[in-house]
Coordinates of C-alpha atoms and ligand atoms in Angstrom, one line a residue:
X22 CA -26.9 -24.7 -9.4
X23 CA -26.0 -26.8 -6.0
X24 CA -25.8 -25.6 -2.3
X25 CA -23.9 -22.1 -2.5
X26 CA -22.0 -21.6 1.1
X27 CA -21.6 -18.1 2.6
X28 CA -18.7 -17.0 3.1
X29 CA -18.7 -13.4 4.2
X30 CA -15.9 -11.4 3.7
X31 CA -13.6 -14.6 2.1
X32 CA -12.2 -15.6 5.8
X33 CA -12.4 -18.5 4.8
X34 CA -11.9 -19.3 0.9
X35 CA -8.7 -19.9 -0.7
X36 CA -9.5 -17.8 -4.2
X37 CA -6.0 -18.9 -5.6
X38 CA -2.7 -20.9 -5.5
X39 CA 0.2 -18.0 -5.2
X40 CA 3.9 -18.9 -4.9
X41 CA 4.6 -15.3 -4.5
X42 CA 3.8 -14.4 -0.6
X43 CA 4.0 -17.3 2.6
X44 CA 2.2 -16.1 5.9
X45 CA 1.6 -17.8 9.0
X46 CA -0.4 -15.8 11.5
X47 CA -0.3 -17.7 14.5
X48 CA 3.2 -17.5 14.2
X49 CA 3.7 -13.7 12.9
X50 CA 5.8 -15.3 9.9
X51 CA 5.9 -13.0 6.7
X52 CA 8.5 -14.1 3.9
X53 CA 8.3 -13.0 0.0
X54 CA 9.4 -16.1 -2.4
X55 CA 10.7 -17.7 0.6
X56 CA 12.9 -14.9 2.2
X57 CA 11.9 -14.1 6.0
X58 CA 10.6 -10.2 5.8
X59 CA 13.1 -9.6 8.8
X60 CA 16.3 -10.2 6.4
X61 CA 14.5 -8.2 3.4
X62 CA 13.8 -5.2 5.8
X63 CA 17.5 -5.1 7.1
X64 CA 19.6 -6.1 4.2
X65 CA 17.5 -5.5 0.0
X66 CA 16.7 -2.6 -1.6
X67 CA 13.1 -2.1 -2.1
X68 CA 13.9 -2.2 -6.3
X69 CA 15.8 -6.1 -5.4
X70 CA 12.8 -6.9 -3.5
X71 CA 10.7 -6.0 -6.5
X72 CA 12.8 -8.2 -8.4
X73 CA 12.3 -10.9 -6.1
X74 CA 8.6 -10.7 -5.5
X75 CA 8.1 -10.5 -9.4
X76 CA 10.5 -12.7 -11.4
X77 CA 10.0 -15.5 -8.6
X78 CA 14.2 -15.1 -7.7
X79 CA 17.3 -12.5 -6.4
X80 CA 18.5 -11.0 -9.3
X81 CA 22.0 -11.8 -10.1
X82 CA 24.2 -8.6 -10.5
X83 CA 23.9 -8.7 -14.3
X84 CA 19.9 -8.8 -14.4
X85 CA 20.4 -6.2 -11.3
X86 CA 22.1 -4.2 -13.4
X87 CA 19.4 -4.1 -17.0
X88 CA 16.1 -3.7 -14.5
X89 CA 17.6 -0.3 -12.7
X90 CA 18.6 0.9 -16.5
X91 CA 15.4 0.2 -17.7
X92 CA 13.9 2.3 -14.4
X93 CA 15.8 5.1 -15.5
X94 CA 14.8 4.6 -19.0
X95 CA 11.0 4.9 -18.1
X96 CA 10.9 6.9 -14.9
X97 CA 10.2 10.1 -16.7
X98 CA 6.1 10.7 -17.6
X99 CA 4.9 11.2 -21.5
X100 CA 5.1 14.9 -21.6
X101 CA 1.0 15.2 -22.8
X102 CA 0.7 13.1 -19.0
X103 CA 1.6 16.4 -17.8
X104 CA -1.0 18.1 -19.2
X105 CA -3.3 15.6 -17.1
X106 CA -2.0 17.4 -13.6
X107 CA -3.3 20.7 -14.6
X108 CA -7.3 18.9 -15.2
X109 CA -7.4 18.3 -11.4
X110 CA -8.7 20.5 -8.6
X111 CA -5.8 21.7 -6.5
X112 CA -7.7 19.9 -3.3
X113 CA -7.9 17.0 -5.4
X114 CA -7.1 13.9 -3.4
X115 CA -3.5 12.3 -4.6
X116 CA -5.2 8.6 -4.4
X117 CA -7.7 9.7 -6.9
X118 CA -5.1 11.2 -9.3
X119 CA -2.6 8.4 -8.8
X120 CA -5.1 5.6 -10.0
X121 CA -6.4 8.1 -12.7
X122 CA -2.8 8.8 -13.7
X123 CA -1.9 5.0 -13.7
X124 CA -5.1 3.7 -15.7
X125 CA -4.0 6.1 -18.3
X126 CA -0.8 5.4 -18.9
X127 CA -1.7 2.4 -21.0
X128 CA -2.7 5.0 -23.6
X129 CA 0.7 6.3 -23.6
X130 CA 2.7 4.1 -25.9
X131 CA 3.9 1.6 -23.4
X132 CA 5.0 -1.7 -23.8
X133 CA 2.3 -2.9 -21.7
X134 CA -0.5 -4.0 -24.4
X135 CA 2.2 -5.8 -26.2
X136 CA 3.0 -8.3 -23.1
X137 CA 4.0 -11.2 -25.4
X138 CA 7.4 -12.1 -24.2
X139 CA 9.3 -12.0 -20.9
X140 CA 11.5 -8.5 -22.2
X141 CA 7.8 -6.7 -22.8
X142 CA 6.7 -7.8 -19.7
X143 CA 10.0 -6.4 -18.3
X144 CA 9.9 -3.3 -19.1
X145 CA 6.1 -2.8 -18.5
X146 CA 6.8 -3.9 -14.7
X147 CA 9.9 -1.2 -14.7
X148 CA 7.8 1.4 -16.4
X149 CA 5.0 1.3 -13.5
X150 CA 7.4 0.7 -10.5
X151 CA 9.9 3.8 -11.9
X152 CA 6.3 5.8 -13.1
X153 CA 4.1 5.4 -10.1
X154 CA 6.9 7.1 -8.2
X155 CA 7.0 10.2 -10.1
X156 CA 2.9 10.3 -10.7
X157 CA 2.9 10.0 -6.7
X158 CA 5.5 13.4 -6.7
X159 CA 3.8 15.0 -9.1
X160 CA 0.8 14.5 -7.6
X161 CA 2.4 16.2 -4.6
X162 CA 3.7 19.0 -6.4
X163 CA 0.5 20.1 -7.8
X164 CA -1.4 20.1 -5.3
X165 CA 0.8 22.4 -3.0
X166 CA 1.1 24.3 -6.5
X167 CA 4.8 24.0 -7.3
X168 CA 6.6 23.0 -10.7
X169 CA 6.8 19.4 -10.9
X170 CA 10.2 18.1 -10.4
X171 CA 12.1 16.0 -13.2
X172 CA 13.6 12.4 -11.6
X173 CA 17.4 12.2 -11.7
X174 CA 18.8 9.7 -13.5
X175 CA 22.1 9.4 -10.9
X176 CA 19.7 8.8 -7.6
X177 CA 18.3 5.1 -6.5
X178 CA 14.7 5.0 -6.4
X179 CA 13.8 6.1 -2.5
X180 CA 16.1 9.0 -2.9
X181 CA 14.7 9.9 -6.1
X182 CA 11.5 10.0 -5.0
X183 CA 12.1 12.6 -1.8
X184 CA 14.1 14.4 -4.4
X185 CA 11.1 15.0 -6.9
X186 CA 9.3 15.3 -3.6
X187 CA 10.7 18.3 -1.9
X188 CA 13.2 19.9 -4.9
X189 CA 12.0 23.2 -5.5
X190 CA 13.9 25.2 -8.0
X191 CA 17.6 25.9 -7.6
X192 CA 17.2 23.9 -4.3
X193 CA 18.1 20.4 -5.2
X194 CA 16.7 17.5 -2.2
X195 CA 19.2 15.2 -1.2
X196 CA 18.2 13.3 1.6
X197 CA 20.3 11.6 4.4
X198 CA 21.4 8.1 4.6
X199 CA 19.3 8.1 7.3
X200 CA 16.6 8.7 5.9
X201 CA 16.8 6.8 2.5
X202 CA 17.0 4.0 4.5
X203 CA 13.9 4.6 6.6
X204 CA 11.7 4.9 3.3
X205 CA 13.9 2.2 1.7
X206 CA 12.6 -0.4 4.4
X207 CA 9.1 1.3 4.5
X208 CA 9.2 0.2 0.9
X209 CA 10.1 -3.2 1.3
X210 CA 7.7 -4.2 4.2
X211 CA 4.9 -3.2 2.1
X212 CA 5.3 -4.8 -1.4
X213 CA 3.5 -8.0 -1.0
X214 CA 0.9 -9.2 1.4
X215 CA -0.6 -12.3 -0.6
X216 CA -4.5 -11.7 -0.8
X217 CA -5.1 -8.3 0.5
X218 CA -8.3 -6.6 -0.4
X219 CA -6.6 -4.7 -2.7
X220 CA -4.4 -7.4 -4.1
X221 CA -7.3 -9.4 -5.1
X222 CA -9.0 -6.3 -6.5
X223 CA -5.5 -7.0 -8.8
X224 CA -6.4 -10.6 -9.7
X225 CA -10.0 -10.3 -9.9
X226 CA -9.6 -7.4 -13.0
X227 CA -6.8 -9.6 -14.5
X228 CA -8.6 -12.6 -14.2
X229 CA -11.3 -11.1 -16.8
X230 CA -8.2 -9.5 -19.2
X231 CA -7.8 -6.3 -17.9
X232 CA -3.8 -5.0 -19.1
X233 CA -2.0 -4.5 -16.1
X234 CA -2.2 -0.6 -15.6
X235 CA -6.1 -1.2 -16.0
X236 CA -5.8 -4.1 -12.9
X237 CA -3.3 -1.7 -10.7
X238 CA -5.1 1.1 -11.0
X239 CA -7.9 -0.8 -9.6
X240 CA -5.6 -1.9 -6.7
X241 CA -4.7 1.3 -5.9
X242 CA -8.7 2.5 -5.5
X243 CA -9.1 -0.8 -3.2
X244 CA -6.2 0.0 -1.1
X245 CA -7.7 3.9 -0.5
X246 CA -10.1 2.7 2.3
X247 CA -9.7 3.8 6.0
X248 CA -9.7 -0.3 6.8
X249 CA -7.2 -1.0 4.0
X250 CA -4.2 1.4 3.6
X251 CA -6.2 4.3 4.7
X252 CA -5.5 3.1 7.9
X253 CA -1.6 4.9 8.1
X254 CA -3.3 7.8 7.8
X255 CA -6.2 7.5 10.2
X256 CA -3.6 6.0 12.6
X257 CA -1.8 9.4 12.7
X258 CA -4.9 11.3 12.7
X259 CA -6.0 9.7 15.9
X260 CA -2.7 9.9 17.8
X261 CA -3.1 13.7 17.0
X262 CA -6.3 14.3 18.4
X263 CA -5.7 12.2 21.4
X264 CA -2.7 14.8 21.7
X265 CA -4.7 17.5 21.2
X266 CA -7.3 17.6 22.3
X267 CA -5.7 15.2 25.5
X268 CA -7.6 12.5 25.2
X269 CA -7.1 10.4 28.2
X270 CA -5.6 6.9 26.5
X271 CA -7.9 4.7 28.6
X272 CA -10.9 7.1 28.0
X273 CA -10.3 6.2 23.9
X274 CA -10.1 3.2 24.3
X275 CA -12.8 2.7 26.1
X276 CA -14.5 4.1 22.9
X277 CA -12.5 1.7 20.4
X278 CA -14.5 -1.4 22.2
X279 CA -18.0 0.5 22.2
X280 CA -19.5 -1.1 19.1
X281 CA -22.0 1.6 18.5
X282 CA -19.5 4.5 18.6
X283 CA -18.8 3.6 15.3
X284 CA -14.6 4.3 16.6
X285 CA -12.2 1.9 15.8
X286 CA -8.6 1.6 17.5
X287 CA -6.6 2.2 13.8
X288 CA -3.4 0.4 13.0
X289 CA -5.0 -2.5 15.3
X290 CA -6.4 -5.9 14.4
X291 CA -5.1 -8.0 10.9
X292 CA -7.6 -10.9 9.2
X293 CA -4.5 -13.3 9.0
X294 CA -2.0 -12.1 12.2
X295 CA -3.3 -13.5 15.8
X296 CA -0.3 -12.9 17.4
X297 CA 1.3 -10.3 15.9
X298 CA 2.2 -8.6 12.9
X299 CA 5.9 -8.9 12.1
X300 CA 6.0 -6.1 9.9
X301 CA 4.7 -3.7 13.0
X302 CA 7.4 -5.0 15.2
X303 CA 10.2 -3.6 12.9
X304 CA 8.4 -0.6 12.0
X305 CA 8.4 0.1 15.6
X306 CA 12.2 0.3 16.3
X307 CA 12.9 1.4 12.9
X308 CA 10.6 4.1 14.1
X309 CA 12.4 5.0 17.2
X310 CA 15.6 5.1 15.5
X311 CA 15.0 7.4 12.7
X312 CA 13.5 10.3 15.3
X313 CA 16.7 9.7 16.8
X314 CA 19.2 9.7 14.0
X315 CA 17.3 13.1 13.6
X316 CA 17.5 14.2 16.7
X317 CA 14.0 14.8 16.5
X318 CA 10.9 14.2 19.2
X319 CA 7.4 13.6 18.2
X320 CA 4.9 12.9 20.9
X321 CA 2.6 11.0 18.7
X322 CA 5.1 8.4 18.9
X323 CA 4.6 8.8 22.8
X324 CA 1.3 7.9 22.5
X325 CA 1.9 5.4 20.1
X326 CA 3.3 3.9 22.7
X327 CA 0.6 4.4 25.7
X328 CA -2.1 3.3 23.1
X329 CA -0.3 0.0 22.5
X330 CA 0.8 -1.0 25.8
X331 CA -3.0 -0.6 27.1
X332 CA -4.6 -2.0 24.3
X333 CA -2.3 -5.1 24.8
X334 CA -3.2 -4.8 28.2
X335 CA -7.0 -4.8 27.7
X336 CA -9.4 -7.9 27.9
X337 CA -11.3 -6.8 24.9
X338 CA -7.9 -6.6 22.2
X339 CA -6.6 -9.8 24.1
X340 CA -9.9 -11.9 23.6
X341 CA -9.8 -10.7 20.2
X342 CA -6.5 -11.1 19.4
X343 CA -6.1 -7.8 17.9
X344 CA -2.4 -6.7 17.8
X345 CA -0.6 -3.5 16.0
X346 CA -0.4 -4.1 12.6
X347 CA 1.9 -2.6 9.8
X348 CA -0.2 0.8 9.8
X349 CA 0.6 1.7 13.5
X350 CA 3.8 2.8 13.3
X351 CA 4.7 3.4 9.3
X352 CA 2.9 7.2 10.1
X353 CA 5.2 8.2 12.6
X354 CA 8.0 7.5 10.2
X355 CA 6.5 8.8 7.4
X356 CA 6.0 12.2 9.2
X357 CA 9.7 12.2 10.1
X358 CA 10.2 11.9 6.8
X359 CA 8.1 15.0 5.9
X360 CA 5.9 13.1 3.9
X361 CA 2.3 15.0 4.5
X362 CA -0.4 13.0 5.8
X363 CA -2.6 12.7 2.9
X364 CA -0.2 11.2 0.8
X365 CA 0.3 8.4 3.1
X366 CA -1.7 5.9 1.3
X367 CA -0.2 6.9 -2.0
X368 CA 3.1 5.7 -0.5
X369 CA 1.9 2.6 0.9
X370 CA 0.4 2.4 -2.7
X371 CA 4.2 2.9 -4.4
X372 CA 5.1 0.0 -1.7
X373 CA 2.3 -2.8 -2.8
X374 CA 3.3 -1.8 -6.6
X375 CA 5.4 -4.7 -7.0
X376 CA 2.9 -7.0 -5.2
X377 CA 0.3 -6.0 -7.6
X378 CA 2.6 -6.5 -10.6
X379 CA 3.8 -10.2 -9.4
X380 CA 0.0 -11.2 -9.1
X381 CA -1.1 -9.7 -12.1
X382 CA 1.5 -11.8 -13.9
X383 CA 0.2 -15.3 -12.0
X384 CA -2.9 -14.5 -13.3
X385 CA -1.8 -13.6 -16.7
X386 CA 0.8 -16.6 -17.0
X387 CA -1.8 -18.9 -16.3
X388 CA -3.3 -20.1 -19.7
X389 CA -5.7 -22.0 -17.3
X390 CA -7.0 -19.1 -15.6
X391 CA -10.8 -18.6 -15.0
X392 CA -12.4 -15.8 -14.7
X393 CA -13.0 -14.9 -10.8
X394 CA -16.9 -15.5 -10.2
X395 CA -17.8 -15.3 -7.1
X396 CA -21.2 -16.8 -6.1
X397 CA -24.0 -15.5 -4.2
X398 CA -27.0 -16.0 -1.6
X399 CA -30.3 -14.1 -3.0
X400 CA -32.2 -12.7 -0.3
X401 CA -34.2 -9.9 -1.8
X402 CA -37.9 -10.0 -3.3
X403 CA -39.5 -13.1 -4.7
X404 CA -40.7 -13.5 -8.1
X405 CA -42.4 -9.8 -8.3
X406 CA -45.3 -8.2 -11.0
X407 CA -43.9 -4.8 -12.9
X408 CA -46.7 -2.5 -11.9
X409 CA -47.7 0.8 -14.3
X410 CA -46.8 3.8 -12.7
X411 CA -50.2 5.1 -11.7
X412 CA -50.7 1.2 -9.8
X413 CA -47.3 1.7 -7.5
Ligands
CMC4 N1 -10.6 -1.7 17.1 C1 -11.6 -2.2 17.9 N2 -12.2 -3.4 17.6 C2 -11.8 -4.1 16.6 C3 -10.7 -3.6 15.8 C4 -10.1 -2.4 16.1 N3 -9.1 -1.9 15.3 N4 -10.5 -4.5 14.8 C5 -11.3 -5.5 15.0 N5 -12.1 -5.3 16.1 C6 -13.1 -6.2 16.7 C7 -14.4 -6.1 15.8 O1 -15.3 -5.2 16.3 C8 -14.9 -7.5 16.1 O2 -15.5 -7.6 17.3 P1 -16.8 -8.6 17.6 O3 -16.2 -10.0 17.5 O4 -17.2 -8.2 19.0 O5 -17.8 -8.3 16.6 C9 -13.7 -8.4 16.1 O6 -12.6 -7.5 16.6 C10 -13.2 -9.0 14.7 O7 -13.2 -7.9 13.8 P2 -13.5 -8.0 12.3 O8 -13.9 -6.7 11.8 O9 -14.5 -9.1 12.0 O10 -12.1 -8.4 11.7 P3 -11.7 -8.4 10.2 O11 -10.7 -9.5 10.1 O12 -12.9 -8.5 9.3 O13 -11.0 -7.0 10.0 C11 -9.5 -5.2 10.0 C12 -9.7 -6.8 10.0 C13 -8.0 -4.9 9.8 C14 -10.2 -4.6 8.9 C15 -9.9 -4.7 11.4 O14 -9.2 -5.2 12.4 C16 -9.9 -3.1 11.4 O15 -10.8 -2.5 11.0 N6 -8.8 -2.5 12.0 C17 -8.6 -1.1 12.0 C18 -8.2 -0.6 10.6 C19 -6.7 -1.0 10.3 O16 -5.8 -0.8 11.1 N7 -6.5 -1.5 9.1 C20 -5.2 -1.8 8.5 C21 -5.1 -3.3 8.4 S1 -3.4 -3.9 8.1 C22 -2.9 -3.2 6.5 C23 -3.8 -3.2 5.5 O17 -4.5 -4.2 5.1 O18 -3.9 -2.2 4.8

């Protein structure tokens, strides 16, 4: 069997060769298919940078044109998915119903389990990217207990979705500029981050078969964890209860770098990032300048602030090189928004869809692929006698 080497974690194993998504953490560099993140946040559309991240290129204005028509072909949901909504408890969480809701949509006559040629593949990846938005609204509107809300076929996708989000009837949504762009750009800085825990969740279900609403749905259930894109929302729910319950900064951080208080400083530290996170850096103005376009205040972005500056400040997050990552400031915006907090990670999950989708078609593209396998070190019991019952 040879000499099997630990590796805990995967710091330090390449699992794959991706052309999709090129980082350099010592140098906070982020760019899908080549593009810098910084031009992408300021300039695409989250459905372009789809596009980009899964055909490999910018789409010209023709293919521009065919992908939105066939998201507003398939954004609606098979009516009998409907009936799905009513199975779930109203506190059910709307990660667990999203990754339900996406598993099972290969039952619903998709084009997905016919992936032969590039048109099929097409519209599978339109189908989830326009679908997962209006499971993720649905979701919503269930759970607070209000009819779901039908996508309009005249809105781009970020303003569709606050549309299906807070419509209620004979009150149509239509959100500002302002804020359209906000989500727009909150969209785009999430769609790829190469091999991601819940990205390779992705690869490693593909890489035995799996269709691809089978290997996203599995992403989505990686990506729930507080240290994954749990974090948005753990980030939020710290900076409240230093604010309420005025929590000296210092005194909680003191507690972030106590090992055995089990705390963590949320929305800080990154596996890859040693300087900083890119992505954090614009979601920090962006941040600032939607409460102002608003002409709104939120203190949690106050303390946003105090928590960064002395954690930057610290010895501990220094040593460590532990900066803000893209979870520190995305809550902030999200609340602005009006997104509620426990559908954070369901909207970091719409964001990473296209990711998902471009590495689930590496995988599948690859004729040569082999199944992921990863090795292991045994250290439990030696060779050990089954014992009858009476003998244990
Ligand atoms: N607060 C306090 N200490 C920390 C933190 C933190 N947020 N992050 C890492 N450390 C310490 C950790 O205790 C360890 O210290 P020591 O060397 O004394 O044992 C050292 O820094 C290295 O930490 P690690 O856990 O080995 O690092 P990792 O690369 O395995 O974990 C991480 C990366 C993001 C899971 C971790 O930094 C973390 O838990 N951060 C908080 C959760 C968070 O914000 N997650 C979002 C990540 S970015 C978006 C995403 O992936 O979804």
């Amino acid at each position: 069997t040879g000499l099997i080497t630990l590796d805990d974690g995967y710091g330090n194993t390449g699992s794959c060769a991706s052309a999709i998504t090129f980082i350099d953490g010592e140098k906070g560099i982020l760019r899908y298919r080549g593009v810098p993140i910084e031009d992408l946040a300021a300039r695409s559309s989250f459905i372009e940078t789809a596009e980009l991240l899964i055909f490999g290129e910018l789409p010209d204005p023709e293919a521009r044109d065919e992908f939105r028509q066939l998201l507003t072909e398939n954004s609606a949901l098979h009516r009998d998915m409907r009936k799905h909504f009513d199975g779930f408890p109203a506190d059910a969480h709307p990660m667990a119903i999203l990754s339900a809701m996406i598993n099972a949509l290969q039952a619903y006559d998709l084009p997905e389990i016919h992936i032969t040629d590039a048109s099929g593949f097409r519209r599978a990846a339109a189908a989830l990217l326009a679908k997962t938005r209006t499971i993720a609204a649905a979701s919503y509107k269930s759970h607070i207990g209000q009819p779901i809300a039908y996508p309009r076929y005249d809105m781009p996708y970020a303003e569709n979705f606050l549309h299906m989000m807070f419509s209620v009837p004979y009150r149509d949504y239509e959100p500002t500029p302002e804020v359209a762009h906000a989500l727009n750009m909150f969209l785009v800085l999430h769609a790829d981050h190469e091999q991601n825990c819940s990205t390779s969740t992705v690869r490693m279900v593909a890489s035995g078969g799996a269709n691809l609403f089978a290997s996203v749905s599995a992403g989505v259930n990686a990506l729930w964890g507080p240290r994954h894109g749990g974090a948005n929302m753990a980030v939020v729910e710290m900076l409240s209860r230093i604010h309420q319950e005025k929590i000296p900064v210092s005194r909680y951080i003191d507690q972030a770098k106590d090992r055995s208080s089990g705390v963590r400083l949320m929305g800080f530290g990154h596996r890859i990032y040693r300087s900083f996170d890119p992505r954090a850096q614009i979601l920090k103005e962006a941040a600032h300048s939607l409460l102002e376009s608003l002409n709104v205040t939120d203190p949690l972005l106050d303390i946003a602030r105090q928590v960064e500056e002395a954690a930057l400040a610290d010895d501990y997050f220094r040593e460590r090189r532990l900066y803000p990552n893209v979870d520190f400031y995305s809550g902030i915006i999200l609340r602005a928004i009006g997104i509620p907090t426990d559908m954070f990670t369901v909207m970091f999950a719409i964001g990473r869809t296209p990711g998902w989708i471009a590495h689930w078609k590496e995988i599948h593209d690859n004729a040569a692929q082999r199944i992921h396998r990863p090795r292991q070190l045994y250290v439990g019991e030696p060779l050990t006698q089954w014992l009858p019952p009476a003998e244990r």
